[in-house]
Tab-separated table of C-alpha atoms in Angstrom:
chain	number	residue	atom	x	y	z
G	116	UNK	CA	204.962	206.221	-151.156
G	117	UNK	CA	202.382	205.207	-148.707
G	118	UNK	CA	198.882	206.257	-149.329
G	119	UNK	CA	197.330	208.070	-146.317
G	120	UNK	CA	194.858	205.969	-144.482
G	121	UNK	CA	191.310	206.942	-145.080
G	122	UNK	CA	188.966	206.536	-142.159
G	123	UNK	CA	185.297	206.889	-142.251
G	124	UNK	CA	183.109	207.555	-139.170
G	125	UNK	CA	179.360	207.544	-139.052
G	126	UNK	CA	177.642	209.866	-136.492
G	127	UNK	CA	173.947	209.792	-135.896
G	128	UNK	CA	172.408	213.325	-135.432
G	129	UNK	CA	168.987	214.065	-134.225
G	130	UNK	CA	167.152	217.082	-135.505
G	131	UNK	CA	169.186	217.635	-138.759
G	132	UNK	CA	172.461	219.420	-139.613
G	133	UNK	CA	173.606	222.838	-138.376
G	134	UNK	CA	173.992	226.018	-140.397
G	135	UNK	CA	177.552	225.143	-141.437
G	136	UNK	CA	176.548	221.835	-142.910
G	137	UNK	CA	173.945	223.264	-145.238
G	138	UNK	CA	170.442	221.948	-145.457
G	139	UNK	CA	168.115	222.010	-142.420
G	140	UNK	CA	166.247	218.885	-141.520
G	141	UNK	CA	162.892	218.806	-139.886
G	142	UNK	CA	162.839	218.907	-136.168
G	143	UNK	CA	162.740	215.490	-134.544
G	144	UNK	CA	164.169	213.618	-137.664
G	145	UNK	CA	167.378	211.500	-137.615
G	146	UNK	CA	170.186	211.699	-140.231
G	147	UNK	CA	173.485	210.083	-140.636
G	148	UNK	CA	176.606	212.204	-141.284
G	149	UNK	CA	179.697	210.647	-142.780
G	150	UNK	CA	182.898	212.351	-141.715
G	151	UNK	CA	186.040	211.623	-143.645
G	152	UNK	CA	189.251	211.969	-141.706
G	153	UNK	CA	192.539	211.902	-143.541
G	154	UNK	CA	195.552	210.881	-141.601
G	155	UNK	CA	199.045	211.953	-142.467
G	156	UNK	CA	200.326	208.865	-140.996
G	157	UNK	CA	201.376	206.266	-143.284
G	158	UNK	CA	199.422	203.189	-143.637
G	159	UNK	CA	200.438	200.770	-141.150
G	160	UNK	CA	199.251	197.470	-140.402
G	161	UNK	CA	196.339	197.185	-138.060
G	162	UNK	CA	198.361	195.431	-135.561
G	163	UNK	CA	200.651	198.439	-135.250
G	164	UNK	CA	197.847	200.924	-134.312
G	165	UNK	CA	197.966	202.062	-130.812
G	166	UNK	CA	194.843	202.104	-128.659
G	167	UNK	CA	195.575	205.666	-127.483
G	168	UNK	CA	195.110	207.214	-130.871
G	169	UNK	CA	191.994	205.219	-131.439
G	170	UNK	CA	190.516	206.543	-128.295
G	171	UNK	CA	191.604	210.085	-129.212
G	172	UNK	CA	189.935	209.787	-132.562
G	173	UNK	CA	186.792	208.514	-130.980
G	174	UNK	CA	186.748	211.451	-128.578
G	175	UNK	CA	187.251	213.886	-131.418
G	176	UNK	CA	184.448	212.314	-133.325
G	177	UNK	CA	182.169	212.467	-130.334
G	178	UNK	CA	183.096	216.140	-129.693
G	179	UNK	CA	182.409	217.070	-133.308
G	180	UNK	CA	179.068	215.285	-133.232
G	181	UNK	CA	178.039	216.917	-129.955
G	182	UNK	CA	179.023	220.341	-131.297
G	183	UNK	CA	176.866	219.799	-134.358
G	184	UNK	CA	173.991	218.640	-132.219
G	185	UNK	CA	174.367	221.622	-129.877
G	186	UNK	CA	174.498	224.143	-132.705
G	187	UNK	CA	171.407	222.578	-134.247
G	188	UNK	CA	169.508	222.685	-130.923
G	189	UNK	CA	170.452	226.327	-130.366
G	190	UNK	CA	169.323	227.208	-133.867
G	191	UNK	CA	166.058	225.416	-133.401
G	192	UNK	CA	165.451	227.105	-130.083
G	193	UNK	CA	166.171	230.540	-131.539
G	194	UNK	CA	163.758	229.895	-134.342
G	195	UNK	CA	161.045	228.731	-131.946
G	196	UNK	CA	161.674	231.768	-129.741
G	197	UNK	CA	161.396	234.018	-132.782
G	198	UNK	CA	158.129	232.380	-133.721
G	199	UNK	CA	156.839	232.725	-130.184
G	200	UNK	CA	157.923	236.382	-130.045
G	201	UNK	CA	156.133	237.007	-133.330
G	202	UNK	CA	153.026	235.290	-131.981
G	203	UNK	CA	153.259	237.317	-128.784
G	204	UNK	CA	153.689	240.527	-130.753
G	205	UNK	CA	150.677	239.615	-132.835
G	206	UNK	CA	148.665	238.841	-129.704
G	207	UNK	CA	149.799	242.114	-128.109
G	208	UNK	CA	148.795	244.020	-131.220
G	209	UNK	CA	145.421	242.333	-131.234
G	210	UNK	CA	144.986	243.060	-127.517
G	211	UNK	CA	145.941	246.683	-128.074
G	212	UNK	CA	143.427	246.934	-130.898
G	213	UNK	CA	140.716	245.369	-128.734
G	214	UNK	CA	141.588	247.682	-125.836
G	215	UNK	CA	141.519	250.678	-128.155
G	216	UNK	CA	138.129	249.597	-129.497
G	217	UNK	CA	136.808	249.087	-125.939
G	218	UNK	CA	138.180	252.470	-124.923
G	219	UNK	CA	136.418	254.046	-127.882
G	220	UNK	CA	133.165	252.379	-126.944
G	221	UNK	CA	133.653	253.415	-123.323
G	222	UNK	CA	134.309	257.019	-124.324
G	223	UNK	CA	131.200	257.002	-126.509
G	224	UNK	CA	129.123	255.498	-123.690
G	225	UNK	CA	130.521	258.057	-121.236
G	226	UNK	CA	129.598	260.896	-123.579
G	227	UNK	CA	126.080	259.500	-123.998
G	228	UNK	CA	125.780	258.974	-120.236
G	229	UNK	CA	126.941	262.514	-119.601
G	230	UNK	CA	124.339	263.877	-122.012
G	231	UNK	CA	121.642	261.735	-120.429
G	232	UNK	CA	122.704	262.820	-116.950
G	233	UNK	CA	122.445	266.452	-118.032
G	234	UNK	CA	118.975	265.778	-119.417
G	235	UNK	CA	117.993	264.007	-116.192
G	236	UNK	CA	119.369	266.903	-114.153
G	237	UNK	CA	117.366	269.366	-116.211
G	238	UNK	CA	114.236	267.246	-115.803
G	239	UNK	CA	114.820	266.951	-112.063
G	240	UNK	CA	115.224	270.701	-111.825
G	241	UNK	CA	111.999	271.209	-113.774
G	242	UNK	CA	110.237	268.613	-111.612
G	243	UNK	CA	111.504	270.286	-108.462
G	244	UNK	CA	110.260	273.643	-109.696
G	245	UNK	CA	106.890	272.090	-110.558
G	246	UNK	CA	106.657	270.462	-107.119
G	247	UNK	CA	107.508	273.744	-105.437
G	248	UNK	CA	104.853	275.514	-107.472
G	249	UNK	CA	102.293	272.829	-106.628
G	250	UNK	CA	103.200	272.955	-102.949
G	251	UNK	CA	102.799	276.704	-103.018
G	252	UNK	CA	99.474	276.327	-104.823
G	253	UNK	CA	98.331	273.757	-102.269
G	254	UNK	CA	99.376	276.042	-99.450
G	255	UNK	CA	97.420	278.835	-101.065
G	256	UNK	CA	94.460	276.520	-101.585
G	257	UNK	CA	94.601	275.459	-97.938
G	258	UNK	CA	94.701	279.040	-96.842
G	259	UNK	CA	91.802	279.809	-99.170
G	260	UNK	CA	89.870	276.820	-97.840
G	261	UNK	CA	90.554	277.859	-94.262
G	262	UNK	CA	89.445	281.373	-95.119
G	263	UNK	CA	86.317	279.966	-96.775
G	264	UNK	CA	85.620	277.798	-93.749
G	265	UNK	CA	86.047	280.732	-91.444
G	266	UNK	CA	83.821	282.783	-93.707
G	267	UNK	CA	81.218	279.999	-93.798
G	268	UNK	CA	81.405	279.660	-90.028
G	269	UNK	CA	80.939	283.367	-89.601
G	270	UNK	CA	78.115	283.271	-92.148
G	271	UNK	CA	76.465	280.436	-90.249
G	272	UNK	CA	76.754	282.415	-87.034
G	273	UNK	CA	75.439	285.502	-88.777
G	274	UNK	CA	72.586	283.434	-90.189
G	275	UNK	CA	71.691	282.159	-86.744
G	276	UNK	CA	71.811	285.719	-85.422
G	277	UNK	CA	69.626	286.881	-88.317
G	278	UNK	CA	67.187	284.069	-87.667
G	279	UNK	CA	67.059	285.017	-84.002
G	280	UNK	CA	66.566	288.660	-84.936
G	281	UNK	CA	63.856	287.699	-87.424
G	282	UNK	CA	62.062	285.689	-84.749
G	283	UNK	CA	62.190	288.687	-82.399
G	284	UNK	CA	60.928	290.953	-85.174
G	285	UNK	CA	58.061	288.572	-85.838
G	286	UNK	CA	57.103	288.748	-82.177
G	287	UNK	CA	57.320	292.528	-82.277
G	288	UNK	CA	55.190	292.615	-85.437
G	289	UNK	CA	52.624	290.350	-83.838
G	290	UNK	CA	52.480	292.493	-80.690
G	291	UNK	CA	52.269	295.650	-82.775
G	292	UNK	CA	49.473	294.118	-84.842
G	293	UNK	CA	47.582	293.323	-81.655
G	294	UNK	CA	48.027	296.851	-80.400
G	295	UNK	CA	46.960	298.224	-83.767
G	296	UNK	CA	43.804	296.133	-83.693
G	297	UNK	CA	43.110	297.351	-80.179
G	298	UNK	CA	43.612	300.991	-81.137
G	299	UNK	CA	41.429	300.566	-84.216
G	300	UNK	CA	38.683	299.150	-82.006
G	301	UNK	CA	39.107	301.974	-79.522
G	302	UNK	CA	39.141	304.683	-82.202
G	303	UNK	CA	36.131	303.431	-84.170
G	304	UNK	CA	34.060	306.080	-85.991
G	305	UNK	CA	30.954	306.919	-83.865
G	306	UNK	CA	27.523	306.342	-85.292
G	307	UNK	CA	24.863	308.969	-85.987
G	308	UNK	CA	23.546	310.817	-82.952
G	309	UNK	CA	26.689	310.366	-80.907
G	310	UNK	CA	29.114	313.022	-79.948
G	311	UNK	CA	32.806	312.715	-80.507
G	312	UNK	CA	34.903	314.119	-77.756
G	313	UNK	CA	37.615	316.265	-79.170
G	314	UNK	CA	40.494	317.904	-77.517
G	315	UNK	CA	41.008	321.516	-78.271
G	316	UNK	CA	43.711	321.938	-80.820
G	317	UNK	CA	45.265	324.610	-78.718
G	318	UNK	CA	45.600	322.252	-75.744
G	319	UNK	CA	47.013	318.961	-77.029
G	320	UNK	CA	47.430	317.406	-73.605
G	321	UNK	CA	46.818	313.647	-73.319
G	322	UNK	CA	44.348	312.343	-70.786
G	323	UNK	CA	45.595	311.795	-67.293
G	324	UNK	CA	46.222	308.413	-65.777
G	325	UNK	CA	42.916	308.597	-63.920
G	326	UNK	CA	40.980	309.321	-67.084
G	327	UNK	CA	38.065	306.877	-67.501
G	328	UNK	CA	38.754	306.535	-71.215
G	329	UNK	CA	42.418	305.616	-70.629
G	330	UNK	CA	41.465	303.177	-67.920
G	331	UNK	CA	38.923	301.605	-70.236
G	332	UNK	CA	41.485	301.237	-72.989
G	333	UNK	CA	43.878	299.611	-70.559
G	334	UNK	CA	41.209	297.153	-69.566
G	335	UNK	CA	40.600	296.367	-73.226
G	336	UNK	CA	44.310	295.773	-73.775
G	337	UNK	CA	44.509	293.551	-70.726
G	338	UNK	CA	41.455	291.588	-71.786
G	339	UNK	CA	42.871	290.805	-75.212
G	340	UNK	CA	44.839	287.529	-75.245
G	341	UNK	CA	48.338	287.491	-76.634
G	342	UNK	CA	48.471	285.937	-80.087
G	343	UNK	CA	50.108	282.531	-80.006
G	344	UNK	CA	49.994	279.886	-82.686
G	345	UNK	CA	50.211	276.420	-81.323
G	346	UNK	CA	53.077	274.309	-82.693
G	347	UNK	CA	50.835	271.596	-84.015
G	348	UNK	CA	48.483	274.093	-85.675
G	349	UNK	CA	51.438	275.678	-87.424
G	350	UNK	CA	52.851	272.339	-88.529
G	351	UNK	CA	49.428	271.191	-89.771
G	352	UNK	CA	49.081	274.432	-91.666
G	353	UNK	CA	52.423	273.727	-93.376
G	354	UNK	CA	51.216	270.255	-94.342
G	355	UNK	CA	47.941	271.637	-95.710
G	356	UNK	CA	45.757	269.772	-93.159
G	357	UNK	CA	45.255	272.541	-90.648
G	358	UNK	CA	41.743	273.641	-89.707
G	359	UNK	CA	40.856	276.508	-87.370
G	360	UNK	CA	40.239	275.117	-83.880
G	361	UNK	CA	36.742	275.564	-82.612
G	362	UNK	CA	35.709	276.956	-79.277
G	363	UNK	CA	36.974	274.879	-76.390
G	364	UNK	CA	39.497	273.061	-78.587
G	365	UNK	CA	42.296	271.326	-76.696
G	366	UNK	CA	44.970	273.089	-78.862
G	367	UNK	CA	43.993	276.521	-77.539
G	368	UNK	CA	43.998	275.593	-73.886
G	369	UNK	CA	46.327	277.887	-71.957
G	370	UNK	CA	48.541	276.546	-69.142
G	371	UNK	CA	46.600	276.033	-65.963
G	372	UNK	CA	49.566	276.814	-63.704
G	373	UNK	CA	52.955	278.475	-64.198
G	374	UNK	CA	55.583	276.214	-65.744
G	375	UNK	CA	53.058	273.852	-67.305
G	376	UNK	CA	53.859	273.034	-70.962
G	377	UNK	CA	50.911	272.799	-73.321
G	378	UNK	CA	50.241	272.943	-77.063
G	379	UNK	CA	52.566	270.009	-77.755
G	380	UNK	CA	50.252	268.161	-80.140
G	381	UNK	CA	49.620	264.408	-80.198
G	382	UNK	CA	51.788	261.803	-78.448
G	383	UNK	CA	52.752	258.264	-79.473
G	384	UNK	CA	53.046	255.531	-76.830
G	385	UNK	CA	55.241	252.479	-77.534
G	386	UNK	CA	54.198	250.060	-74.741
G	387	UNK	CA	56.692	247.221	-75.232
G	388	UNK	CA	59.618	245.943	-77.293
G	389	UNK	CA	58.053	244.415	-80.369
G	390	UNK	CA	58.873	244.504	-84.038
G	391	UNK	CA	55.198	245.256	-84.715
G	392	UNK	CA	55.363	248.585	-82.869
G	393	UNK	CA	56.392	250.906	-85.682
G	394	UNK	CA	55.285	254.272	-87.077
G	395	UNK	CA	55.953	255.301	-90.683
G	396	UNK	CA	56.179	259.007	-91.526
G	397	UNK	CA	55.101	259.940	-95.030
G	398	UNK	CA	56.087	261.386	-97.469
G	399	UNK	CA	59.564	261.363	-95.912
G	400	UNK	CA	62.292	263.658	-97.230
G	401	UNK	CA	61.254	265.077	-100.581
G	402	UNK	CA	64.554	266.910	-101.119
G	403	UNK	CA	68.162	266.292	-100.128
G	404	UNK	CA	69.070	267.701	-96.713
G	405	UNK	CA	72.274	269.576	-95.955
G	406	UNK	CA	70.996	270.594	-92.529
G	407	UNK	CA	68.610	268.940	-90.089
G	408	UNK	CA	66.987	269.624	-86.730
G	409	UNK	CA	65.081	266.867	-84.916
G	410	UNK	CA	63.259	267.888	-81.715
G	411	UNK	CA	60.854	265.915	-79.534
G	412	UNK	CA	59.588	265.303	-76.033
G	413	UNK	CA	60.673	261.839	-74.850
G	414	UNK	CA	59.903	259.671	-71.845
G	415	UNK	CA	61.217	256.124	-71.389
G	416	UNK	CA	61.146	253.649	-68.522
G	417	UNK	CA	63.496	251.027	-70.024
G	418	UNK	CA	67.192	250.707	-69.277
G	419	UNK	CA	68.193	251.925	-72.726
G	420	UNK	CA	66.830	254.359	-75.259
G	421	UNK	CA	66.369	252.039	-78.215
G	422	UNK	CA	65.803	253.463	-81.673
G	423	UNK	CA	64.028	256.795	-81.827
G	424	UNK	CA	64.311	257.384	-85.561
G	425	UNK	CA	65.572	255.499	-88.611
G	426	UNK	CA	65.869	256.659	-92.228
G	427	UNK	CA	66.888	254.107	-94.885
G	428	UNK	CA	67.317	254.156	-98.653
G	429	UNK	CA	67.941	251.444	-101.213
G	430	UNK	CA	71.630	252.319	-101.144
G	431	UNK	CA	72.142	252.407	-97.375
G	432	UNK	CA	69.852	251.354	-94.524
G	433	UNK	CA	71.515	253.768	-92.072
G	434	UNK	CA	71.344	257.145	-93.789
G	435	UNK	CA	69.987	258.739	-90.586
G	436	UNK	CA	69.647	256.873	-87.283
G	437	UNK	CA	69.176	257.762	-83.612
G	438	UNK	CA	69.535	254.574	-81.585
G	439	UNK	CA	71.067	253.502	-78.288
G	440	UNK	CA	71.498	249.719	-78.311
G	441	UNK	CA	75.094	249.562	-79.497
G	442	UNK	CA	76.328	252.571	-77.553
G	443	UNK	CA	79.295	252.303	-75.217
G	444	UNK	CA	77.183	253.288	-72.203
G	445	UNK	CA	73.460	252.651	-71.597
G	446	UNK	CA	72.626	256.354	-71.375
G	447	UNK	CA	74.146	257.299	-74.708
G	448	UNK	CA	72.821	257.334	-78.233
G	449	UNK	CA	74.472	256.935	-81.611
G	450	UNK	CA	73.770	259.757	-84.052
G	451	UNK	CA	74.414	258.183	-87.489
G	452	UNK	CA	74.495	260.057	-90.797
G	453	UNK	CA	75.493	257.935	-93.772
G	454	UNK	CA	76.732	254.722	-92.151
G	455	UNK	CA	79.398	254.079	-90.852
G	456	UNK	CA	79.965	257.690	-89.725
G	457	UNK	CA	78.418	258.417	-86.323
G	458	UNK	CA	78.817	260.450	-83.135
G	459	UNK	CA	78.000	259.249	-79.632
G	460	UNK	CA	75.785	261.661	-77.703
G	461	UNK	CA	75.207	261.582	-73.927
G	462	UNK	CA	71.536	261.216	-72.940
G	463	UNK	CA	71.712	259.826	-69.377
G	464	UNK	CA	69.036	262.239	-68.030
G	465	UNK	CA	66.431	260.628	-70.305
G	466	UNK	CA	66.512	257.358	-68.341
G	467	UNK	CA	64.738	258.668	-65.195
G	468	UNK	CA	61.218	257.970	-66.518
G	469	UNK	CA	60.272	261.693	-66.792
G	470	UNK	CA	59.512	263.898	-69.771
G	471	UNK	CA	62.567	265.531	-71.320
G	472	UNK	CA	62.954	267.709	-74.366
G	473	UNK	CA	65.700	266.775	-76.833
G	474	UNK	CA	66.951	268.553	-79.957
G	475	UNK	CA	69.618	267.094	-82.276
G	476	UNK	CA	70.885	269.647	-84.829
G	477	UNK	CA	73.331	269.071	-87.696
G	478	UNK	CA	74.592	271.090	-90.653
G	479	UNK	CA	76.951	270.093	-93.453
G	480	UNK	CA	78.728	273.450	-93.124
G	481	UNK	CA	81.927	272.452	-91.307
G	482	UNK	CA	80.061	269.342	-90.149
G	483	UNK	CA	78.783	271.111	-87.022
G	484	UNK	CA	76.309	269.405	-84.677
G	485	UNK	CA	74.621	270.286	-81.382
G	486	UNK	CA	72.638	268.343	-78.769
G	487	UNK	CA	70.192	270.232	-76.524
G	488	UNK	CA	68.499	268.510	-73.568
G	489	UNK	CA	65.900	270.555	-71.659
G	490	UNK	CA	67.144	273.761	-73.322
G	491	UNK	CA	70.758	273.131	-72.246
G	492	UNK	CA	73.569	272.467	-74.715
G	493	UNK	CA	75.130	269.192	-73.552
G	494	UNK	CA	77.253	268.218	-76.595
G	495	UNK	CA	78.647	269.855	-79.696
G	496	UNK	CA	81.324	269.187	-82.298
G	497	UNK	CA	82.418	269.612	-85.902
G	498	UNK	CA	83.931	267.695	-88.861
G	499	UNK	CA	80.970	265.323	-88.853
G	500	UNK	CA	79.843	264.590	-92.420
G	501	UNK	CA	81.137	267.916	-93.684
G	502	UNK	CA	79.596	268.752	-97.072
G	503	UNK	CA	77.351	265.653	-96.984
G	504	UNK	CA	73.755	265.608	-98.212
G	505	UNK	CA	71.098	263.238	-96.886
G	506	UNK	CA	69.406	261.904	-100.047
G	507	UNK	CA	65.627	261.976	-100.545
G	508	UNK	CA	63.238	259.162	-101.378
G	509	UNK	CA	63.889	256.900	-98.396
G	510	UNK	CA	61.773	255.274	-95.686
G	511	UNK	CA	61.391	257.207	-92.397
G	512	UNK	CA	60.418	255.134	-89.342
G	513	UNK	CA	59.884	255.856	-85.637
G	514	UNK	CA	60.557	253.268	-82.925
G	515	UNK	CA	62.479	250.702	-85.042
G	516	UNK	CA	65.907	250.394	-86.702
G	517	UNK	CA	65.736	249.357	-90.354
G	518	UNK	CA	68.121	246.721	-91.664
G	519	UNK	CA	66.450	247.063	-95.056
G	520	UNK	CA	64.296	249.771	-96.549
G	521	UNK	CA	60.994	249.593	-94.639
G	522	UNK	CA	61.803	246.365	-92.770
G	523	UNK	CA	64.387	244.144	-91.097
G	524	UNK	CA	63.342	245.164	-87.560
G	525	UNK	CA	64.879	243.743	-84.379
G	526	UNK	CA	62.986	243.811	-81.065
G	527	UNK	CA	66.217	244.432	-79.141
G	528	UNK	CA	66.501	247.750	-80.991
G	529	UNK	CA	62.882	248.822	-80.414
G	530	UNK	CA	61.966	251.980	-78.540
G	531	UNK	CA	59.854	251.618	-75.386
G	532	UNK	CA	58.308	254.815	-74.053
G	533	UNK	CA	56.416	257.894	-75.231
G	534	UNK	CA	57.153	260.514	-77.875
G	535	UNK	CA	55.352	263.865	-78.082
G	536	UNK	CA	55.658	266.948	-80.256
G	537	UNK	CA	58.230	265.413	-82.627
G	538	UNK	CA	59.143	267.716	-85.534
G	539	UNK	CA	61.928	268.087	-88.112
G	540	UNK	CA	63.359	271.086	-89.914
G	541	UNK	CA	65.666	271.298	-92.919
G	542	UNK	CA	67.745	273.972	-91.208
G	543	UNK	CA	69.691	274.434	-87.983
G	544	UNK	CA	67.532	275.883	-85.218
G	545	UNK	CA	69.053	278.668	-83.153
G	546	UNK	CA	69.280	278.335	-79.338
G	547	UNK	CA	66.423	280.791	-78.813
G	548	UNK	CA	64.122	278.705	-81.004
G	549	UNK	CA	65.122	275.553	-79.115
G	550	UNK	CA	64.401	277.264	-75.795
G	551	UNK	CA	60.995	278.522	-76.917
G	552	UNK	CA	60.153	275.088	-78.312
G	553	UNK	CA	61.146	273.356	-75.061
G	554	UNK	CA	59.030	275.710	-72.965
G	555	UNK	CA	56.034	275.649	-75.292
G	556	UNK	CA	56.210	279.357	-76.032
G	557	UNK	CA	56.658	279.248	-79.779
G	558	UNK	CA	56.897	276.680	-82.541
G	559	UNK	CA	59.728	277.498	-85.013
G	560	UNK	CA	58.497	278.010	-88.583
G	561	UNK	CA	59.465	275.845	-91.519
G	562	UNK	CA	58.952	272.331	-90.118
G	563	UNK	CA	59.054	269.699	-92.879
G	564	UNK	CA	57.717	266.741	-90.838
G	565	UNK	CA	55.699	266.318	-87.636
G	566	UNK	CA	53.643	263.587	-86.021
G	567	UNK	CA	50.793	264.743	-88.243
G	568	UNK	CA	52.683	262.909	-91.013
G	569	UNK	CA	52.302	259.563	-89.231
G	570	UNK	CA	50.749	257.667	-92.147
G	571	UNK	CA	50.890	254.207	-90.556
G	572	UNK	CA	50.785	253.288	-86.873
G	573	UNK	CA	51.333	249.564	-86.373
G	574	UNK	CA	51.287	247.052	-83.539
G	575	UNK	CA	50.354	248.237	-80.078
G	576	UNK	CA	51.421	251.842	-80.607
G	577	UNK	CA	48.797	254.240	-79.252
G	578	UNK	CA	48.149	257.738	-80.563
G	579	UNK	CA	47.001	260.025	-77.732
G	580	UNK	CA	45.837	263.643	-77.971
G	581	UNK	CA	47.164	265.566	-74.984
G	582	UNK	CA	46.313	269.123	-74.004
G	583	UNK	CA	49.416	269.561	-71.860
G	584	UNK	CA	52.561	267.525	-71.375
G	585	UNK	CA	51.726	266.485	-67.813
G	586	UNK	CA	48.561	264.810	-69.057
G	587	UNK	CA	50.352	262.636	-71.656
G	588	UNK	CA	50.932	258.994	-70.718
């Protein structure tokens, strides 16, 4: 009996054996598999083997080896895919957890933001209500201020009317006092040995117009002069330097012809533009001023007005100024109260070389101001230094503009001309007072400064006593 031929084939496999073989090799390793093939054919000599069967065996061996390799590759791929799917599942789970955490944080932030927005809305509503209340309060305050301003304006007008009425009453009282003195002189008690004519009580008829006694009384009334206090006498009396004028005094001289203006007091003549020509008024303003009236007779022959008045303090050298150098037109003057606030006033008529009367009036009530030239109102306005107070304790100068307290003069700002009857009041004069002052009829009471307060006259300034305005240089 022939023993079956035993053939052994060696196949090299990469990556290890498949599941049917048994153990799994690491991926990428190489192993050798020995396959034993038993043939039913009898053992024959090698020379009798046919090449066809050899080739068939080789093909079978190659097919078996490729199948093993394929099954191993598929297994390995499935395992790698499983690992990748597990990794992806893990990553997805982690992503879901992170997303859930972020969503939780976002929900929490949204809730907090919603609460904050509600708080902000409530605050905005409260702020809007507060703003509306404040706007209403401001509107009410504005209305109250407007009402107060109107009331103050009406009070100022009423005050001016009362001042005018008081001036008229003073004139009436003076005239009545004169009449009373006349009647007392006419009805004097007769001395001993004289007879007193008496009218019968049963016939209380007054004397006729042709009665000698009535005619005599009329002559007495006509002979008595009307009482008139000169402006300078009144101002000197206020300053405590007034003395009763003697007979033939120049202050009591009546006008020689109709329209002639007398009783104006002394005059100051500034002959040329020099820093030495200056007049200091003392003691200046003793109290703060919330109203001011400056009136004077002025005559100038230069092309501009120069500085009429300057009041300076340590804080500001232009607390009160009347000057014309920096004006827009040559015939205008700057009225300055508390530099840099000013108003430009027209004074072209003052450049003709004749005497003119000027009154500048200001009050802190509504900031009203007026300019009178020769009794006519030529300029007025309001909102000029409303509520302001001119401080006391400064230096008051005529004819020069002060760049420092009591000094810093410039000849280009000097006044050239004549000033007469200058006076200041700490109140606003009424138009009737201005008219009487300009015509020489009456000097308004209450003047705080006049030319009698000229404590220092420097340079070539001349002080001249004039009886009437026409006689002043």
